[in-house]
mmCIF file of C-alpha atoms in Angstrom:
data_model
loop_
_atom_site.group_PDB
_atom_site.id
_atom_site.type_symbol
_atom_site.label_atom_id
_atom_site.label_comp_id
_atom_site.label_asym_id
_atom_site.label_seq_id
_atom_site.Cartn_x
_atom_site.Cartn_y
_atom_site.Cartn_z
ATOM 1 C CA MET D 1 107.889 101.082 101.017
ATOM 2 C CA ILE D 2 110.285 100.568 98.165
ATOM 3 C CA ASN D 3 113.894 101.624 98.741
ATOM 4 C CA GLU D 4 114.229 105.356 97.912
ATOM 5 C CA TYR D 5 117.557 104.834 96.140
ATOM 6 C CA ASP D 6 115.994 102.293 93.767
ATOM 7 C CA ASN D 7 113.028 104.600 93.125
ATOM 8 C CA VAL D 8 115.253 107.515 92.186
ATOM 9 C CA ARG D 9 117.006 105.325 89.651
ATOM 10 C CA ASN D 10 113.759 104.135 88.080
ATOM 11 C CA PRO D 11 112.379 106.826 85.747
ATOM 12 C CA MET D 12 109.463 104.605 84.673
ATOM 13 C CA LEU D 13 108.244 104.392 88.258
ATOM 14 C CA GLY D 14 108.674 108.157 88.480
ATOM 15 C CA ALA D 15 106.672 108.501 85.239
ATOM 16 C CA TYR D 16 103.862 106.420 86.764
ATOM 17 C CA ILE D 17 103.874 108.563 89.919
ATOM 18 C CA LEU D 18 103.883 111.844 87.962
ATOM 19 C CA TRP D 19 101.083 110.579 85.715
ATOM 20 C CA ASN D 20 98.948 109.794 88.773
ATOM 21 C CA PHE D 21 99.636 113.261 90.169
ATOM 22 C CA ILE D 22 98.583 114.854 86.865
ATOM 23 C CA LEU D 23 95.474 112.637 86.736
ATOM 24 C CA GLY D 24 94.497 113.663 90.263
ATOM 25 C CA TYR D 25 95.038 117.344 89.535
ATOM 26 C CA TYR D 26 93.151 117.175 86.238
ATOM 27 C CA SER D 27 90.260 115.149 87.704
ATOM 28 C CA GLU D 28 89.663 117.786 90.385
ATOM 29 C CA SER D 29 90.062 120.977 88.371
ATOM 30 C CA ASN D 30 89.881 119.966 84.698
ATOM 31 C CA ASP D 31 92.921 122.213 84.369
ATOM 32 C CA LEU D 32 96.491 121.659 83.215
ATOM 33 C CA VAL D 33 99.358 121.220 85.686
ATOM 34 C CA HIS D 34 102.128 123.807 86.085
ATOM 35 C CA ILE D 35 105.492 122.247 85.257
ATOM 36 C CA GLU D 36 106.893 123.570 88.557
ATOM 37 C CA LEU D 37 104.494 121.408 90.550
ATOM 38 C CA LEU D 38 105.908 118.206 89.109
ATOM 39 C CA PHE D 39 109.137 118.802 91.008
ATOM 40 C CA ILE D 40 107.463 118.414 94.427
ATOM 41 C CA VAL D 41 105.895 115.060 93.580
ATOM 42 C CA LEU D 42 108.762 112.567 93.711
ATOM 43 C CA PRO D 43 110.413 114.084 96.808
ATOM 44 C CA MET D 44 107.100 113.886 98.665
ATOM 45 C CA ILE D 45 105.837 110.538 97.413
ATOM 46 C CA LEU D 46 109.152 108.697 97.696
ATOM 47 C CA LYS D 47 109.988 109.911 101.216
ATOM 48 C CA GLU D 48 108.374 107.337 103.467
ATOM 49 C CA ASP D 49 107.485 109.642 106.391
ATOM 50 C CA ILE D 50 105.789 112.170 104.115
ATOM 51 C CA ALA D 51 104.071 109.437 102.094
ATOM 52 C CA GLN D 52 102.621 107.974 105.302
ATOM 53 C CA GLN D 53 101.167 111.354 106.254
ATOM 54 C CA ILE D 54 99.677 111.789 102.778
ATOM 55 C CA GLN D 55 98.139 108.325 102.962
ATOM 56 C CA SER D 56 96.725 108.874 106.453
ATOM 57 C CA THR D 57 95.177 112.253 105.603
ATOM 58 C CA ASN D 58 91.677 112.279 104.153
ATOM 59 C CA LYS D 59 91.407 113.690 100.642
ATOM 60 C CA SER D 60 88.851 116.207 101.885
ATOM 61 C CA SER D 61 91.241 117.485 104.581
ATOM 62 C CA GLY D 62 93.766 118.859 102.130
ATOM 63 C CA MET D 63 97.463 119.603 102.047
ATOM 64 C CA ARG D 64 97.415 122.119 104.919
ATOM 65 C CA ILE D 65 96.092 119.493 107.336
ATOM 66 C CA MET D 66 98.672 116.962 106.101
ATOM 67 C CA SER D 67 101.469 119.508 106.587
ATOM 68 C CA ASP D 68 100.154 120.490 110.024
ATOM 69 C CA LYS D 69 100.391 116.836 111.135
ATOM 70 C CA PHE D 70 104.183 117.129 111.142
ATOM 71 C CA MET D 71 103.929 119.660 113.976
ATOM 72 C CA LYS D 72 101.882 117.403 116.263
ATOM 73 C CA THR D 73 103.674 116.097 119.343
ATOM 74 C CA GLU D 74 103.260 112.440 118.393
ATOM 75 C CA VAL D 75 104.843 113.042 114.977
ATOM 76 C CA LEU D 76 107.080 116.106 115.556
ATOM 77 C CA LYS D 77 108.874 115.895 112.233
ATOM 78 C CA ASN D 78 108.541 119.479 111.065
ATOM 79 C CA ASP D 79 112.049 119.200 109.610
ATOM 80 C CA LEU D 80 110.594 116.884 106.936
ATOM 81 C CA VAL D 81 108.485 119.645 105.457
ATOM 82 C CA SER D 82 111.384 122.069 105.549
ATOM 83 C CA SER D 83 113.635 119.513 103.825
ATOM 84 C CA ILE D 84 111.342 119.188 100.792
ATOM 85 C CA HIS D 85 113.088 122.082 99.058
ATOM 86 C CA LYS D 86 116.482 120.364 99.400
ATOM 87 C CA ASP D 87 114.972 117.108 98.150
ATOM 88 C CA ILE D 88 113.533 118.914 95.122
ATOM 89 C CA GLU D 89 117.032 120.134 94.228
ATOM 90 C CA ARG D 90 118.543 116.695 94.835
ATOM 91 C CA MET D 91 115.921 114.919 92.713
ATOM 92 C CA LYS D 92 115.602 117.451 89.873
ATOM 93 C CA GLU D 93 117.397 115.249 87.358
ATOM 94 C CA SER D 94 115.312 112.201 88.288
ATOM 95 C CA THR D 95 112.130 114.232 87.927
ATOM 96 C CA VAL D 96 113.174 115.466 84.491
ATOM 97 C CA GLU D 97 113.982 111.886 83.412
ATOM 98 C CA SER D 98 110.609 110.714 84.723
ATOM 99 C CA ILE D 99 108.800 113.504 82.874
ATOM 100 C CA GLY D 100 110.551 112.384 79.690
ATOM 101 C CA GLU D 101 109.512 108.771 80.255
ATOM 102 C CA ALA D 102 105.895 109.795 80.933
ATOM 103 C CA ILE D 103 105.846 111.706 77.636
ATOM 104 C CA LYS D 104 107.505 108.837 75.717
ATOM 105 C CA ALA D 105 105.038 106.347 77.200
ATOM 106 C CA GLY D 106 102.106 108.468 76.008
ATOM 107 C CA LEU D 107 100.815 109.088 79.528
ATOM 108 C CA VAL D 108 101.114 112.884 79.508
ATOM 109 C CA SER D 109 101.882 115.749 77.185
ATOM 110 C CA LEU D 110 103.084 119.320 77.538
ATOM 111 C CA ASP D 111 101.243 122.344 76.202
ATOM 112 C CA LEU D 112 104.201 124.340 74.897
ATOM 113 C CA ASP D 113 102.317 127.642 74.987
ATOM 114 C CA THR D 114 101.627 127.467 78.723
ATOM 115 C CA ASN D 115 104.316 125.011 79.955
ATOM 116 C CA LYS D 116 101.560 122.993 81.596
ATOM 117 C CA PHE D 117 101.000 119.233 81.516
ATOM 118 C CA PHE D 118 97.850 117.274 80.842
ATOM 119 C CA PRO D 119 97.095 113.546 80.885
ATOM 120 C CA ILE D 120 96.753 111.708 77.598
ATOM 121 C CA GLU D 121 95.996 108.341 79.126
ATOM 122 C CA LEU D 122 92.985 108.653 81.436
ATOM 123 C CA LYS D 123 92.388 104.982 82.190
ATOM 124 C CA LYS D 124 93.670 103.898 85.607
ATOM 125 C CA ARG D 125 96.022 100.949 85.681
ATOM 126 C CA ASN D 126 95.598 98.415 88.462
ATOM 127 C CA LYS D 127 97.947 95.645 87.375
ATOM 128 C CA GLU D 128 100.977 97.024 89.195
ATOM 129 C CA ALA D 129 102.297 95.690 92.485
ATOM 130 C CA VAL D 130 100.426 96.808 95.601
ATOM 131 C CA SER D 131 103.372 98.967 96.711
ATOM 132 C CA VAL D 132 103.412 100.757 93.339
ATOM 133 C CA LEU D 133 99.636 101.271 93.401
ATOM 134 C CA LYS D 134 100.007 102.837 96.860
ATOM 135 C CA LEU D 135 102.547 105.315 95.492
ATOM 136 C CA GLY D 136 100.152 106.128 92.651
ATOM 137 C CA LYS D 137 97.222 106.706 95.017
ATOM 138 C CA ASN D 138 99.306 109.049 97.169
ATOM 139 C CA ALA D 139 100.415 110.964 94.074
ATOM 140 C CA GLU D 140 96.824 111.232 92.863
ATOM 141 C CA LYS D 141 95.699 112.592 96.236
ATOM 142 C CA LEU D 142 98.570 115.092 96.241
ATOM 143 C CA GLY D 143 97.507 116.221 92.765
ATOM 144 C CA GLN D 144 93.928 116.670 93.907
ATOM 145 C CA TRP D 145 95.088 118.784 96.834
ATOM 146 C CA CYS D 146 97.338 120.936 94.647
ATOM 147 C CA SER D 147 94.530 121.586 92.172
ATOM 148 C CA GLY D 148 92.667 123.630 94.779
ATOM 149 C CA LEU D 149 95.659 125.790 95.682
ATOM 150 C CA THR D 150 97.680 128.487 93.967
ATOM 151 C CA LEU D 151 101.428 128.090 93.439
ATOM 152 C CA THR D 152 101.969 130.700 96.164
ATOM 153 C CA GLU D 153 99.832 128.757 98.645
ATOM 154 C CA ILE D 154 101.715 125.537 97.860
ATOM 155 C CA GLU D 155 105.027 127.347 98.368
ATOM 156 C CA GLU D 156 103.805 128.608 101.740
ATOM 157 C CA ILE D 157 102.507 125.245 102.940
ATOM 158 C CA LEU D 158 105.536 123.220 101.822
ATOM 159 C CA LYS D 159 108.159 125.904 102.497
ATOM 160 C CA VAL D 160 109.482 125.724 98.920
ATOM 161 C CA ARG D 161 110.189 128.201 96.124
ATOM 162 C CA PHE D 162 109.313 127.520 92.504
#
C-alpha cells in the first residue's frame, strides 16, 4: 500500500479514487452521488486496514458485512470503523482538493441544483500502477455498496454523521 501521507498530499490520486467511487455508484444505481458521500472515500480507501477489508469482502456481501468483519475475533479492530469520522474531519481539505482535480480533469461534474456528482468520463483506465488500480477497484466497490444504501444507513454502518 502506498504511504498514507503521500496519498493525502496527492490530489490527483484522490481525484482518481473519487472518480472510481462515483463510477461504481453510478454503474449500480444510474443515480448521482451525494456530495457528502465523497468525504468517506479517501479515509476508507487510504487506510490500509480498512482497504484490506474492502478488498477481501465480496461485492455482493455489501458494506454491512465488511463493517461486521472488524468485530470478528481474528480482526478485532472495531476502533477503525469508529475512527472514520475523525479521519473524515482530518482529510476534509484533501478531499475538497481531490474533488477539484477530478472536475478539472473532466472526470466528474457537479449538478448544482442537487449538489450531486456524476461521472463524465466512463471509460476505465488500466494504465496506472497496480497499487493505484487496486485503490481504484476498492473505491469502485465502495461506491457500488453505497448506491444500495441511504445516507442514514451509511451513517449507521460507519458510525459517521454527514
